């Protein structure tokens, strides 16, 4: 396991925190995650890398249980133990396409580095209430707020420009991804989505984080977490 | 100079550390952390005769000091293993224990017969998986069936047969003795304990299979008790497992009577767990002026 020191750990919005960890050259590809050791919890927590810089990297996470609660209380200088970057990230060799990037809730964190790499793509951000990370995107941004009755998919579908995209990249809750898959199927738009599942090993050994695909079960940790949008089979 | 080498069922192993079946894939997954050939043996993911898809998503959940899983023996089938994974493991210099499960006695026999012609070093017969509808746990709870499966699998191979037992029984000693009576060369103690978890928001069981196997430090006292309980009553060696995450845990199992130890969920907690346990055992011997790890096997009984 690797060790880094907390440089910054601040509240962003809706139980969501941003932690910057000093560590040189983590070199996470957009969409990859790391397994973070949380004291008092048995299994490490898989958290996607929001930004990977030369001397540090950034995690944006939501407090959902004891592990992430512990993480939220780390102060500057605290040691954090973590795995090297795991999983397959997004394939960004798609620069000649008209791309829409969609992030919903915590799904906004993994797509930031994608959007920074594809700065000509348009970005649709779906928040529950308060916005976060929006000021880090170099792209044209369209925001929606569930508290105001509009989902990120509504915004994408209803947007005038929404009709002209020929590729999507997305991360967010299952309902959002399922709805997007339907839209893409109707419009025949290909793309990539990053999905979530309870994990244990994070390296493809334990087989607990399976998801249903058109080609049988695949592992979210090692075959994913990024999959072609048309490949994932969501439950009804 | 200390000695970690051990003799298990006639196999000379560089140390007494292996992995719990299903926690280490087929060896390549942990290569990014260390070379798996440092282990005394690698125990493969549980395999069936034909490819098995396993259970739908909703396969795991963390519990206090442990985790539940219901993978349901997802595996590519024993033939695929022999063709694709085994040669790589042997090329890396690993000793390989192949863990197998069948849906009935005939299938157990057929898998073991097939593996006899391969380079696997031993076969661990899983009579205890809690996550499959047929076979598995049902086989491991009846001493007569345990003895029968053991006798029939031993008869079709020259490889050592290790019988992996379920803890979900009233009298583990009689089950272990049944394996010995059937001719087993060793036994593995223990597989997971049957458990469940309920999602209070959805008001439904968390696991797609409703029940799953509980593993991790939560089950260590139970596993240790069973190894200690069985050790005086059998003459074949025991692989102790259940909640081992560090060398202290491993030493407890060895002192209770385990000739070898297997690290399962511990690999998920810390991917370097096996390597650190091997180093920790060596350090314990040095610090306590003990020449040979085998001197500690069952020492807690004396």
mmCIF file of C-alpha atoms in Angstrom, chain B residues 27-238:
data_model
loop_
_atom_site.group_PDB
_atom_site.id
_atom_site.type_symbol
_atom_site.label_atom_id
_atom_site.label_comp_id
_atom_site.label_asym_id
_atom_site.label_seq_id
_atom_site.Cartn_x
_atom_site.Cartn_y
_atom_site.Cartn_z
ATOM 1 C CA UNK B 27 -2.799 -15.920 -8.929
ATOM 2 C CA UNK B 28 -2.233 -13.152 -11.438
ATOM 3 C CA UNK B 29 -4.419 -10.558 -9.718
ATOM 4 C CA UNK B 30 -1.949 -9.932 -6.884
ATOM 5 C CA UNK B 31 1.153 -9.899 -9.084
ATOM 6 C CA UNK B 32 1.182 -6.119 -9.026
ATOM 7 C CA UNK B 33 1.909 -6.324 -5.284
ATOM 8 C CA UNK B 34 4.364 -9.265 -5.090
ATOM 9 C CA UNK B 35 5.282 -12.459 -6.878
ATOM 10 C CA UNK B 36 2.787 -15.152 -5.809
ATOM 11 C CA UNK B 37 5.543 -17.766 -5.867
ATOM 12 C CA UNK B 38 6.607 -16.550 -2.403
ATOM 13 C CA UNK B 39 3.626 -18.481 -1.009
ATOM 14 C CA UNK B 40 3.918 -22.043 0.228
ATOM 15 C CA UNK B 41 1.075 -22.788 -2.174
ATOM 16 C CA UNK B 42 -1.596 -20.986 -4.136
ATOM 17 C CA UNK B 43 -5.122 -22.265 -3.709
ATOM 18 C CA UNK B 44 -7.190 -21.579 -6.795
ATOM 19 C CA UNK B 45 -10.646 -20.145 -7.081
ATOM 20 C CA UNK B 46 -13.204 -22.942 -6.623
ATOM 21 C CA UNK B 47 -13.863 -24.732 -9.891
ATOM 22 C CA UNK B 48 -16.649 -26.840 -11.278
ATOM 23 C CA UNK B 49 -16.608 -29.229 -14.213
ATOM 24 C CA UNK B 50 -18.212 -26.714 -16.549
ATOM 25 C CA UNK B 51 -18.122 -22.943 -16.573
ATOM 26 C CA UNK B 52 -20.399 -21.429 -13.932
ATOM 27 C CA UNK B 53 -21.853 -17.933 -14.053
ATOM 28 C CA UNK B 54 -22.422 -17.546 -10.318
ATOM 29 C CA UNK B 55 -25.070 -15.438 -8.615
ATOM 30 C CA UNK B 56 -26.491 -12.101 -9.846
ATOM 31 C CA UNK B 57 -25.167 -8.771 -8.483
ATOM 32 C CA UNK B 58 -25.682 -8.110 -4.803
ATOM 33 C CA UNK B 59 -22.869 -10.494 -3.973
ATOM 34 C CA UNK B 60 -21.274 -8.892 -0.952
ATOM 35 C CA UNK B 61 -21.650 -6.571 1.986
ATOM 36 C CA UNK B 62 -19.316 -5.579 4.781
ATOM 37 C CA UNK B 63 -20.334 -6.609 8.290
ATOM 38 C CA UNK B 64 -18.782 -5.812 11.677
ATOM 39 C CA UNK B 65 -15.213 -7.176 11.376
ATOM 40 C CA UNK B 66 -16.132 -9.281 8.380
ATOM 41 C CA UNK B 67 -17.916 -9.561 5.085
ATOM 42 C CA UNK B 68 -20.657 -11.649 3.525
ATOM 43 C CA UNK B 69 -20.445 -12.978 0.002
ATOM 44 C CA UNK B 70 -22.559 -15.090 -2.297
ATOM 45 C CA UNK B 71 -20.424 -15.296 -5.435
ATOM 46 C CA UNK B 72 -21.842 -18.754 -6.125
ATOM 47 C CA UNK B 73 -18.711 -20.414 -7.525
ATOM 48 C CA UNK B 74 -18.389 -18.268 -10.644
ATOM 49 C CA UNK B 75 -15.530 -19.910 -12.557
ATOM 50 C CA UNK B 76 -14.441 -20.743 -16.086
ATOM 51 C CA UNK B 77 -14.519 -24.524 -15.595
ATOM 52 C CA UNK B 78 -11.700 -26.867 -14.697
ATOM 53 C CA UNK B 79 -10.562 -27.498 -18.265
ATOM 54 C CA UNK B 80 -10.118 -23.788 -18.971
ATOM 55 C CA UNK B 81 -8.130 -23.494 -15.731
ATOM 56 C CA UNK B 82 -5.832 -26.326 -16.750
ATOM 57 C CA UNK B 83 -5.262 -24.809 -20.164
ATOM 58 C CA UNK B 84 -5.065 -21.087 -19.394
ATOM 59 C CA UNK B 85 -4.149 -20.502 -15.769
ATOM 60 C CA UNK B 86 -2.236 -23.523 -14.543
ATOM 61 C CA UNK B 87 0.674 -23.296 -17.035
ATOM 62 C CA UNK B 88 1.277 -19.655 -16.018
ATOM 63 C CA UNK B 89 1.244 -20.525 -12.322
ATOM 64 C CA UNK B 90 3.693 -23.385 -12.869
ATOM 65 C CA UNK B 91 5.873 -21.138 -15.037
ATOM 66 C CA UNK B 92 6.029 -18.715 -12.097
ATOM 67 C CA UNK B 93 7.193 -21.558 -9.848
ATOM 68 C CA UNK B 94 4.031 -21.800 -7.765
ATOM 69 C CA UNK B 95 2.820 -24.850 -5.906
ATOM 70 C CA UNK B 96 -0.856 -25.112 -6.821
ATOM 71 C CA UNK B 97 -3.763 -26.461 -4.839
ATOM 72 C CA UNK B 98 -6.820 -26.693 -7.106
ATOM 73 C CA UNK B 99 -10.075 -26.118 -5.243
ATOM 74 C CA UNK B 100 -13.012 -27.992 -6.767
ATOM 75 C CA UNK B 101 -16.747 -28.433 -6.224
ATOM 76 C CA UNK B 102 -19.290 -30.730 -7.818
ATOM 77 C CA UNK B 103 -23.056 -30.889 -7.927
ATOM 78 C CA UNK B 104 -23.052 -34.569 -7.021
ATOM 79 C CA UNK B 105 -20.564 -37.276 -6.074
ATOM 80 C CA UNK B 106 -19.976 -38.284 -9.690
ATOM 81 C CA UNK B 107 -19.059 -34.753 -10.664
ATOM 82 C CA UNK B 108 -16.556 -34.483 -7.797
ATOM 83 C CA UNK B 109 -15.001 -37.709 -9.026
ATOM 84 C CA UNK B 110 -14.904 -36.558 -12.628
ATOM 85 C CA UNK B 111 -13.193 -33.246 -11.794
ATOM 86 C CA UNK B 112 -10.587 -34.906 -9.598
ATOM 87 C CA UNK B 113 -9.925 -37.554 -12.233
ATOM 88 C CA UNK B 114 -9.407 -34.827 -14.816
ATOM 89 C CA UNK B 115 -7.001 -32.909 -12.565
ATOM 90 C CA UNK B 116 -4.969 -36.044 -11.930
ATOM 91 C CA UNK B 117 -3.494 -35.698 -15.405
ATOM 92 C CA UNK B 118 -2.534 -32.042 -14.860
ATOM 93 C CA UNK B 119 0.322 -30.333 -13.056
ATOM 94 C CA UNK B 120 -1.669 -29.360 -9.964
ATOM 95 C CA UNK B 121 0.123 -30.367 -6.778
ATOM 96 C CA UNK B 122 -2.933 -31.155 -4.681
ATOM 97 C CA UNK B 123 -6.706 -30.969 -4.913
ATOM 98 C CA UNK B 124 -8.764 -29.236 -2.269
ATOM 99 C CA UNK B 125 -12.253 -30.704 -2.409
ATOM 100 C CA UNK B 126 -14.797 -28.121 -1.350
ATOM 101 C CA UNK B 127 -17.548 -29.862 0.576
ATOM 102 C CA UNK B 128 -18.685 -26.633 2.105
ATOM 103 C CA UNK B 129 -19.626 -23.803 -0.226
ATOM 104 C CA UNK B 130 -22.714 -22.128 1.223
ATOM 105 C CA UNK B 131 -23.581 -20.328 -1.999
ATOM 106 C CA UNK B 132 -24.726 -23.010 -4.382
ATOM 107 C CA UNK B 133 -28.124 -24.644 -4.500
ATOM 108 C CA UNK B 134 -26.759 -28.120 -5.127
ATOM 109 C CA UNK B 135 -23.766 -29.826 -3.570
ATOM 110 C CA UNK B 136 -21.527 -27.697 -1.431
ATOM 111 C CA UNK B 137 -22.728 -27.394 2.103
ATOM 112 C CA UNK B 138 -25.108 -30.368 1.910
ATOM 113 C CA UNK B 139 -22.149 -32.649 1.283
ATOM 114 C CA UNK B 140 -20.177 -31.275 4.181
ATOM 115 C CA UNK B 141 -22.751 -31.787 6.898
ATOM 116 C CA UNK B 142 -23.198 -35.560 6.755
ATOM 117 C CA UNK B 143 -20.209 -37.670 7.907
ATOM 118 C CA UNK B 144 -21.271 -40.589 5.699
ATOM 119 C CA UNK B 145 -21.347 -38.417 2.582
ATOM 120 C CA UNK B 146 -18.046 -36.758 3.509
ATOM 121 C CA UNK B 147 -16.438 -40.166 3.821
ATOM 122 C CA UNK B 148 -17.953 -41.362 0.543
ATOM 123 C CA UNK B 149 -16.901 -38.325 -1.506
ATOM 124 C CA UNK B 150 -13.436 -38.482 0.028
ATOM 125 C CA UNK B 151 -13.013 -42.209 -0.670
ATOM 126 C CA UNK B 152 -14.207 -41.894 -4.267
ATOM 127 C CA UNK B 153 -12.028 -38.874 -5.075
ATOM 128 C CA UNK B 154 -8.931 -40.341 -3.429
ATOM 129 C CA UNK B 155 -9.422 -43.460 -5.534
ATOM 130 C CA UNK B 156 -9.111 -41.650 -8.870
ATOM 131 C CA UNK B 157 -5.946 -39.634 -8.283
ATOM 132 C CA UNK B 158 -2.391 -39.912 -7.097
ATOM 133 C CA UNK B 159 -2.493 -36.278 -5.916
ATOM 134 C CA UNK B 160 -3.048 -35.440 -2.258
ATOM 135 C CA UNK B 161 -6.713 -34.788 -1.497
ATOM 136 C CA UNK B 162 -7.534 -32.050 0.988
ATOM 137 C CA UNK B 163 -11.134 -31.910 2.167
ATOM 138 C CA UNK B 164 -12.458 -28.421 2.939
ATOM 139 C CA UNK B 165 -15.081 -28.556 5.646
ATOM 140 C CA UNK B 166 -17.969 -26.336 6.590
ATOM 141 C CA UNK B 167 -18.230 -24.926 10.112
ATOM 142 C CA UNK B 168 -22.022 -25.031 9.833
ATOM 143 C CA UNK B 169 -22.293 -28.355 11.669
ATOM 144 C CA UNK B 170 -22.930 -29.457 15.236
ATOM 145 C CA UNK B 171 -19.914 -31.778 15.558
ATOM 146 C CA UNK B 172 -16.900 -30.775 13.483
ATOM 147 C CA UNK B 173 -14.730 -33.562 14.953
ATOM 148 C CA UNK B 174 -16.880 -36.364 13.551
ATOM 149 C CA UNK B 175 -16.908 -34.712 10.112
ATOM 150 C CA UNK B 176 -13.103 -34.325 10.159
ATOM 151 C CA UNK B 177 -12.737 -37.954 11.201
ATOM 152 C CA UNK B 178 -15.028 -38.993 8.345
ATOM 153 C CA UNK B 179 -12.684 -37.233 5.895
ATOM 154 C CA UNK B 180 -9.731 -39.037 7.450
ATOM 155 C CA UNK B 181 -11.557 -42.365 7.302
ATOM 156 C CA UNK B 182 -12.209 -41.763 3.621
ATOM 157 C CA UNK B 183 -8.480 -41.456 3.026
ATOM 158 C CA UNK B 184 -8.033 -37.669 2.892
ATOM 159 C CA UNK B 185 -4.444 -36.451 3.043
ATOM 160 C CA UNK B 186 -5.398 -33.261 4.812
ATOM 161 C CA UNK B 187 -8.341 -31.064 5.767
ATOM 162 C CA UNK B 188 -9.074 -27.364 5.508
ATOM 163 C CA UNK B 189 -10.828 -25.698 8.415
ATOM 164 C CA UNK B 190 -12.972 -23.641 8.002
ATOM 165 C CA UNK B 191 -15.082 -22.378 5.137
ATOM 166 C CA UNK B 192 -17.407 -19.420 5.725
ATOM 167 C CA UNK B 193 -20.224 -19.303 8.256
ATOM 168 C CA UNK B 194 -23.718 -18.948 6.838
ATOM 169 C CA UNK B 195 -25.143 -15.469 7.413
ATOM 170 C CA UNK B 196 -27.291 -12.690 6.008
ATOM 171 C CA UNK B 197 -27.880 -8.953 6.000
ATOM 172 C CA UNK B 198 -31.017 -6.885 5.374
ATOM 173 C CA UNK B 199 -31.175 -3.508 3.610
ATOM 174 C CA UNK B 200 -33.538 -1.532 5.852
ATOM 175 C CA UNK B 201 -34.222 1.087 3.153
ATOM 176 C CA UNK B 202 -35.293 -1.490 0.575
ATOM 177 C CA UNK B 203 -36.597 -3.876 3.291
ATOM 178 C CA UNK B 204 -35.028 -6.739 1.417
ATOM 179 C CA UNK B 205 -32.053 -9.057 1.954
ATOM 180 C CA UNK B 206 -28.871 -7.405 0.672
ATOM 181 C CA UNK B 207 -27.484 -10.496 -1.026
ATOM 182 C CA UNK B 208 -29.066 -11.723 -4.233
ATOM 183 C CA UNK B 209 -28.898 -15.259 -2.829
ATOM 184 C CA UNK B 210 -30.411 -14.070 0.514
ATOM 185 C CA UNK B 211 -27.767 -15.975 2.496
ATOM 186 C CA UNK B 212 -24.020 -15.811 2.086
ATOM 187 C CA UNK B 213 -20.748 -16.814 3.633
ATOM 188 C CA UNK B 214 -19.401 -14.752 6.515
ATOM 189 C CA UNK B 215 -15.630 -14.373 6.527
ATOM 190 C CA UNK B 216 -12.963 -12.155 8.038
ATOM 191 C CA UNK B 217 -11.792 -11.499 11.606
ATOM 192 C CA UNK B 218 -15.385 -11.897 12.845
ATOM 193 C CA UNK B 219 -15.120 -15.669 12.386
ATOM 194 C CA UNK B 220 -11.568 -16.152 13.677
ATOM 195 C CA UNK B 221 -12.506 -17.352 17.179
ATOM 196 C CA UNK B 222 -14.852 -19.970 15.692
ATOM 197 C CA UNK B 223 -12.263 -21.159 13.172
ATOM 198 C CA UNK B 224 -9.522 -21.304 15.773
ATOM 199 C CA UNK B 225 -11.743 -23.261 18.141
ATOM 200 C CA UNK B 226 -12.512 -25.816 15.437
ATOM 201 C CA UNK B 227 -8.853 -26.304 14.500
ATOM 202 C CA UNK B 228 -7.992 -26.725 18.189
ATOM 203 C CA UNK B 229 -10.911 -29.089 18.684
ATOM 204 C CA UNK B 230 -10.129 -31.303 15.682
ATOM 205 C CA UNK B 231 -6.314 -31.442 15.969
ATOM 206 C CA UNK B 232 -6.079 -34.100 18.739
ATOM 207 C CA UNK B 233 -8.568 -36.372 16.989
ATOM 208 C CA UNK B 234 -6.990 -36.794 13.558
ATOM 209 C CA UNK B 235 -3.590 -37.777 12.193
ATOM 210 C CA UNK B 236 -3.741 -35.878 8.907
ATOM 211 C CA UNK B 237 -2.573 -32.258 8.649
ATOM 212 C CA UNK B 238 -4.882 -29.236 8.869
#
